[in-house]
Amino acid sequence: MTTAGQEIKNVVLVHGAFADGSGYRGVYDRLTAQGYRVSIVQNPLTSLEDDVAATTRVLDLQDGPAILVGHSWGGTVITEAGVHPKVAGLVYVSALAPDAGETTAQQYEGFAATPDFVIEVGEDGYGFIKPDMFKVGFAADADDADAAFLRDSQVPINMSVFSTPVQNAAWRDKPSWAVIATDDKAFDQEMLQHMAKRIGAEITNVPASHALYATQPGVVADVIATAARKAADAG
């Protein structure tokens, strides 16, 4: 879809692992107040294929070009789903960005471990963040009540998704932006910076935890609005 001379007013938000789309409420409120039409994908977190299908389903409903946003695992999802013709630009929010043929797990290779981000995996292969490590590992800059809600509303992810290679890398053909939490305990900081630079993203760094999509909604919304303007101009 060409966006030449066409204002981009659609935004599609994709959440990551261990969460649902409700954490985007602050981003949603800010963008809708600016006149954007915002849709939030609810990933089942059962497989890459299922999450891409859920995202594609929402993209199909857009009435024009859209900015596609992914947090954390959602970055892998938008990397695959972002080849959709309605996607005009991509925003990675402390997010994974594999290349075609790569797995999500490969993105961690060569980077430091994250001891504060502890995943407990059940016999069925689904993982949760260890409850007593949740705030420090996922949402250190959230207040205690919000962190507790995020902890207690966790959505488990099928851990096998991290070994599933992506077939397409939308960032190779679509302009990209990255919002990186500099206090993220889920990813090594060098890993986040490396991925964002590799895809040629315009990077915004913000002092925040991994839950920056919820705790720094103003910064995230501003980057999305910038992406919408610049993608329209470039189209």
mmCIF file of C-alpha atoms in Angstrom:
data_model
loop_
_atom_site.group_PDB
_atom_site.id
_atom_site.type_symbol
_atom_site.label_atom_id
_atom_site.label_comp_id
_atom_site.label_asym_id
_atom_site.label_seq_id
_atom_site.Cartn_x
_atom_site.Cartn_y
_atom_site.Cartn_z
ATOM 1 C CA MET A 1 0.000 0.000 0.000
ATOM 2 C CA THR A 2 1.418 3.376 -0.973
ATOM 3 C CA THR A 3 1.104 6.127 1.633
ATOM 4 C CA ALA A 4 2.179 8.997 -0.604
ATOM 5 C CA GLY A 5 0.208 12.053 0.434
ATOM 6 C CA GLN A 6 -1.959 9.903 2.683
ATOM 7 C CA GLU A 7 -2.207 10.714 6.373
ATOM 8 C CA ILE A 8 -1.632 7.690 8.604
ATOM 9 C CA LYS A 9 -4.200 7.567 11.412
ATOM 10 C CA ASN A 10 -4.316 3.828 12.157
ATOM 11 C CA VAL A 11 -2.179 2.232 14.878
ATOM 12 C CA VAL A 12 -2.089 -1.463 15.766
ATOM 13 C CA LEU A 13 -0.544 -2.412 19.112
ATOM 14 C CA VAL A 14 0.868 -5.896 19.771
ATOM 15 C CA HIS A 15 1.781 -7.027 23.290
ATOM 16 C CA GLY A 16 4.540 -9.401 24.320
ATOM 17 C CA ALA A 17 4.884 -12.509 26.440
ATOM 18 C CA PHE A 18 3.469 -12.818 29.957
ATOM 19 C CA ALA A 19 0.991 -9.990 29.332
ATOM 20 C CA ASP A 20 -2.100 -8.991 27.395
ATOM 21 C CA GLY A 21 -3.039 -5.840 25.558
ATOM 22 C CA SER A 22 -4.474 -3.996 28.568
ATOM 23 C CA GLY A 23 -1.046 -2.609 29.472
ATOM 24 C CA TYR A 24 -1.319 -0.383 26.410
ATOM 25 C CA ARG A 25 -4.222 1.585 27.908
ATOM 26 C CA GLY A 26 -2.124 4.699 28.508
ATOM 27 C CA VAL A 27 -0.757 4.633 24.946
ATOM 28 C CA TYR A 28 -4.260 4.038 23.606
ATOM 29 C CA ASP A 29 -5.694 6.986 25.544
ATOM 30 C CA ARG A 30 -3.003 9.386 24.348
ATOM 31 C CA LEU A 31 -3.195 8.386 20.707
ATOM 32 C CA THR A 32 -6.985 8.317 20.482
ATOM 33 C CA ALA A 33 -7.030 11.798 22.043
ATOM 34 C CA GLN A 34 -4.856 12.901 19.103
ATOM 35 C CA GLY A 35 -7.303 11.463 16.599
ATOM 36 C CA TYR A 36 -5.648 8.130 15.871
ATOM 37 C CA ARG A 37 -7.679 4.975 15.386
ATOM 38 C CA VAL A 38 -6.016 2.452 17.698
ATOM 39 C CA SER A 39 -6.532 -1.304 17.687
ATOM 40 C CA ILE A 40 -5.018 -3.698 20.202
ATOM 41 C CA VAL A 41 -4.179 -7.278 19.273
ATOM 42 C CA GLN A 42 -4.736 -9.968 21.899
ATOM 43 C CA ASN A 43 -2.081 -12.573 21.161
ATOM 44 C CA PRO A 44 -2.877 -16.122 22.271
ATOM 45 C CA LEU A 45 0.860 -16.703 22.893
ATOM 46 C CA THR A 46 0.436 -20.293 21.752
ATOM 47 C CA SER A 47 2.690 -20.169 18.677
ATOM 48 C CA LEU A 48 4.317 -17.637 16.366
ATOM 49 C CA GLU A 49 1.846 -18.657 13.676
ATOM 50 C CA ASP A 50 -1.124 -18.050 15.978
ATOM 51 C CA ASP A 51 0.138 -14.646 17.117
ATOM 52 C CA VAL A 52 0.866 -13.567 13.540
ATOM 53 C CA ALA A 53 -2.631 -14.715 12.541
ATOM 54 C CA ALA A 54 -4.171 -12.683 15.371
ATOM 55 C CA THR A 55 -2.213 -9.617 14.264
ATOM 56 C CA THR A 56 -3.051 -10.117 10.589
ATOM 57 C CA ARG A 57 -6.727 -10.412 11.496
ATOM 58 C CA VAL A 58 -6.625 -6.936 13.046
ATOM 59 C CA LEU A 59 -4.557 -5.471 10.208
ATOM 60 C CA ASP A 60 -7.142 -6.723 7.728
ATOM 61 C CA LEU A 61 -9.729 -4.539 9.490
ATOM 62 C CA GLN A 62 -7.785 -1.292 9.034
ATOM 63 C CA ASP A 63 -9.290 1.229 6.642
ATOM 64 C CA GLY A 64 -5.929 2.525 5.446
ATOM 65 C CA PRO A 65 -2.201 2.454 6.192
ATOM 66 C CA ALA A 66 -1.175 1.659 9.750
ATOM 67 C CA ILE A 67 1.766 1.833 12.110
ATOM 68 C CA LEU A 68 2.384 -1.595 13.648
ATOM 69 C CA VAL A 69 3.825 -1.610 17.169
ATOM 70 C CA GLY A 70 5.300 -4.533 19.096
ATOM 71 C CA HIS A 71 6.556 -4.863 22.670
ATOM 72 C CA SER A 72 9.123 -7.522 23.608
ATOM 73 C CA TRP A 73 8.035 -10.837 22.008
ATOM 74 C CA GLY A 74 5.602 -8.712 20.024
ATOM 75 C CA GLY A 75 8.633 -7.498 18.077
ATOM 76 C CA THR A 76 9.075 -10.948 16.590
ATOM 77 C CA VAL A 77 5.368 -10.990 15.771
ATOM 78 C CA ILE A 78 5.426 -7.636 13.955
ATOM 79 C CA THR A 79 8.609 -8.613 12.136
ATOM 80 C CA GLU A 80 6.644 -11.443 10.507
ATOM 81 C CA ALA A 81 3.196 -9.849 10.330
ATOM 82 C CA GLY A 82 4.536 -6.462 9.218
ATOM 83 C CA VAL A 83 4.821 -7.556 5.595
ATOM 84 C CA HIS A 84 1.055 -6.969 5.468
ATOM 85 C CA PRO A 85 0.350 -4.390 2.719
ATOM 86 C CA LYS A 86 -1.401 -2.022 5.126
ATOM 87 C CA VAL A 87 1.680 -1.666 7.347
ATOM 88 C CA ALA A 88 3.500 1.593 6.617
ATOM 89 C CA GLY A 89 5.974 1.523 9.500
ATOM 90 C CA LEU A 90 7.101 -0.486 12.503
ATOM 91 C CA VAL A 91 7.745 0.551 16.105
ATOM 92 C CA TYR A 92 9.734 -1.782 18.353
ATOM 93 C CA VAL A 93 9.206 -1.161 22.080
ATOM 94 C CA SER A 94 12.082 -2.885 23.910
ATOM 95 C CA ALA A 95 11.347 -5.553 21.358
ATOM 96 C CA LEU A 96 12.936 -8.476 19.583
ATOM 97 C CA ALA A 97 13.801 -8.055 15.903
ATOM 98 C CA PRO A 98 14.997 -11.259 14.221
ATOM 99 C CA ASP A 99 15.907 -11.482 10.563
ATOM 100 C CA ALA A 100 14.262 -13.873 8.106
ATOM 101 C CA GLY A 101 15.342 -17.429 8.891
ATOM 102 C CA GLU A 102 16.369 -16.560 12.457
ATOM 103 C CA THR A 103 14.698 -17.655 15.679
ATOM 104 C CA THR A 104 13.918 -15.396 18.588
ATOM 105 C CA ALA A 105 16.276 -17.416 20.796
ATOM 106 C CA GLN A 106 19.174 -16.642 18.471
ATOM 107 C CA GLN A 107 18.872 -12.949 19.311
ATOM 108 C CA TYR A 108 20.176 -13.644 22.838
ATOM 109 C CA GLU A 109 23.378 -15.335 21.683
ATOM 110 C CA GLY A 110 26.548 -13.530 22.713
ATOM 111 C CA PHE A 111 24.824 -11.172 25.136
ATOM 112 C CA ALA A 112 24.762 -11.072 28.927
ATOM 113 C CA ALA A 113 22.318 -13.090 31.006
ATOM 114 C CA THR A 114 19.463 -11.354 32.827
ATOM 115 C CA PRO A 115 19.358 -12.866 36.342
ATOM 116 C CA ASP A 116 16.476 -10.685 37.533
ATOM 117 C CA PHE A 117 14.151 -11.972 34.802
ATOM 118 C CA VAL A 118 13.243 -15.489 35.915
ATOM 119 C CA ILE A 119 10.864 -17.687 33.919
ATOM 120 C CA GLU A 120 9.326 -20.798 35.449
ATOM 121 C CA VAL A 121 8.250 -23.397 32.879
ATOM 122 C CA GLY A 122 5.537 -25.944 33.572
ATOM 123 C CA GLU A 123 5.348 -29.525 32.387
ATOM 124 C CA ASP A 124 3.200 -28.394 29.455
ATOM 125 C CA GLY A 125 5.973 -26.145 28.157
ATOM 126 C CA TYR A 126 4.304 -22.828 29.054
ATOM 127 C CA GLY A 127 6.201 -20.251 31.070
ATOM 128 C CA PHE A 128 5.355 -17.577 33.648
ATOM 129 C CA ILE A 129 7.636 -14.994 35.220
ATOM 130 C CA LYS A 130 8.449 -16.092 38.776
ATOM 131 C CA PRO A 131 5.961 -14.125 40.908
ATOM 132 C CA ASP A 132 8.377 -12.895 43.572
ATOM 133 C CA MET A 133 10.738 -11.676 40.847
ATOM 134 C CA PHE A 134 8.072 -10.072 38.678
ATOM 135 C CA LYS A 135 8.348 -6.460 39.814
ATOM 136 C CA VAL A 136 12.133 -6.243 39.704
ATOM 137 C CA GLY A 137 12.383 -8.202 36.455
ATOM 138 C CA PHE A 138 9.434 -6.853 34.468
ATOM 139 C CA ALA A 139 8.014 -3.678 35.992
ATOM 140 C CA ALA A 140 10.478 -2.074 38.398
ATOM 141 C CA ASP A 141 9.260 1.457 37.632
ATOM 142 C CA ALA A 142 5.575 0.622 38.124
ATOM 143 C CA ASP A 143 3.973 1.301 41.475
ATOM 144 C CA ASP A 144 3.351 -1.716 43.675
ATOM 145 C CA ALA A 145 -0.354 -1.954 42.818
ATOM 146 C CA ASP A 146 0.171 -1.823 39.060
ATOM 147 C CA ALA A 147 3.059 -4.272 39.220
ATOM 148 C CA ALA A 148 0.926 -6.655 41.269
ATOM 149 C CA PHE A 149 -1.879 -6.451 38.720
ATOM 150 C CA LEU A 150 0.508 -7.192 35.854
ATOM 151 C CA ARG A 151 1.973 -10.074 37.864
ATOM 152 C CA ASP A 152 -1.399 -11.576 38.725
ATOM 153 C CA SER A 153 -2.818 -11.189 35.201
ATOM 154 C CA GLN A 154 0.120 -12.872 33.489
ATOM 155 C CA VAL A 155 -0.566 -14.752 30.282
ATOM 156 C CA PRO A 156 1.755 -17.768 29.930
ATOM 157 C CA ILE A 157 3.622 -18.263 26.677
ATOM 158 C CA ASN A 158 4.424 -21.493 24.887
ATOM 159 C CA MET A 159 8.202 -21.465 25.269
ATOM 160 C CA SER A 160 8.631 -23.279 21.972
ATOM 161 C CA VAL A 161 7.846 -20.015 20.155
ATOM 162 C CA PHE A 162 11.362 -18.804 20.846
ATOM 163 C CA SER A 163 12.814 -21.569 18.684
ATOM 164 C CA THR A 164 10.495 -20.907 15.723
ATOM 165 C CA PRO A 165 12.224 -19.076 12.856
ATOM 166 C CA VAL A 166 10.523 -16.140 11.188
ATOM 167 C CA GLN A 167 9.938 -16.423 7.469
ATOM 168 C CA ASN A 168 9.914 -12.693 6.714
ATOM 169 C CA ALA A 169 11.601 -9.597 8.134
ATOM 170 C CA ALA A 170 9.297 -6.637 7.499
ATOM 171 C CA TRP A 171 11.908 -4.181 8.767
ATOM 172 C CA ARG A 172 13.942 -4.829 5.623
ATOM 173 C CA ASP A 173 11.280 -3.028 3.575
ATOM 174 C CA LYS A 174 9.421 -0.852 6.096
ATOM 175 C CA PRO A 175 10.786 2.138 8.060
ATOM 176 C CA SER A 176 11.359 1.313 11.709
ATOM 177 C CA TRP A 177 11.559 3.061 15.059
ATOM 178 C CA ALA A 178 12.680 1.685 18.424
ATOM 179 C CA VAL A 179 11.896 2.771 21.969
ATOM 180 C CA ILE A 180 14.426 1.184 24.310
ATOM 181 C CA ALA A 181 14.122 0.990 28.102
ATOM 182 C CA THR A 182 17.600 1.649 29.483
ATOM 183 C CA ASP A 183 16.750 -0.110 32.774
ATOM 184 C CA ASP A 184 15.262 -3.189 31.080
ATOM 185 C CA LYS A 185 15.994 -6.354 33.092
ATOM 186 C CA ALA A 186 14.493 -8.759 30.545
ATOM 187 C CA PHE A 187 17.144 -8.086 27.890
ATOM 188 C CA ASP A 188 20.790 -7.132 27.987
ATOM 189 C CA GLN A 189 21.001 -3.458 27.010
ATOM 190 C CA GLU A 190 23.637 -4.174 24.392
ATOM 191 C CA MET A 191 21.291 -6.728 22.836
ATOM 192 C CA LEU A 192 18.473 -4.186 22.540
ATOM 193 C CA GLN A 193 20.754 -1.559 21.034
ATOM 194 C CA HIS A 194 22.289 -4.083 18.627
ATOM 195 C CA MET A 195 18.900 -5.254 17.322
ATOM 196 C CA ALA A 196 17.605 -1.704 16.872
ATOM 197 C CA LYS A 197 20.729 -0.569 15.052
ATOM 198 C CA ARG A 198 20.776 -3.644 12.835
ATOM 199 C CA ILE A 199 17.293 -2.906 11.525
ATOM 200 C CA GLY A 200 18.157 0.759 10.930
ATOM 201 C CA ALA A 201 15.618 2.001 13.465
ATOM 202 C CA GLU A 202 15.401 5.567 14.686
ATOM 203 C CA ILE A 203 16.115 4.983 18.384
ATOM 204 C CA THR A 204 14.626 6.693 21.444
ATOM 205 C CA ASN A 205 16.136 5.708 24.795
ATOM 206 C CA VAL A 206 14.086 6.149 27.962
ATOM 207 C CA PRO A 207 14.927 5.365 31.606
ATOM 208 C CA ALA A 208 12.344 2.666 32.263
ATOM 209 C CA SER A 209 11.747 -1.000 33.001
ATOM 210 C CA HIS A 210 10.751 -3.702 30.544
ATOM 211 C CA ALA A 211 7.137 -2.612 31.113
ATOM 212 C CA LEU A 212 7.771 0.777 29.462
ATOM 213 C CA TYR A 213 4.743 0.249 27.199
ATOM 214 C CA ALA A 214 2.670 0.636 30.374
ATOM 215 C CA THR A 215 4.887 2.867 32.538
ATOM 216 C CA GLN A 216 6.055 5.341 29.875
ATOM 217 C CA PRO A 217 2.967 5.694 27.672
ATOM 218 C CA GLY A 218 3.718 9.301 26.779
ATOM 219 C CA VAL A 219 7.123 8.502 25.307
ATOM 220 C CA VAL A 220 5.808 5.453 23.454
ATOM 221 C CA ALA A 221 2.812 7.356 22.079
ATOM 222 C CA ASP A 222 5.032 10.222 20.934
ATOM 223 C CA VAL A 223 7.313 7.860 18.998
ATOM 224 C CA ILE A 224 4.306 6.196 17.368
ATOM 225 C CA ALA A 225 2.911 9.586 16.331
ATOM 226 C CA THR A 226 6.322 10.543 14.929
ATOM 227 C CA ALA A 227 6.454 7.252 13.016
ATOM 228 C CA ALA A 228 3.010 7.938 11.552
ATOM 229 C CA ARG A 229 4.054 11.391 10.325
ATOM 230 C CA LYS A 230 7.420 10.327 8.934
ATOM 231 C CA ALA A 231 6.106 7.153 7.283
ATOM 232 C CA ALA A 232 3.426 9.227 5.573
ATOM 233 C CA ASP A 233 6.023 11.727 4.361
ATOM 234 C CA ALA A 234 8.284 8.952 3.110
ATOM 235 C CA GLY A 235 5.454 7.109 1.398
#
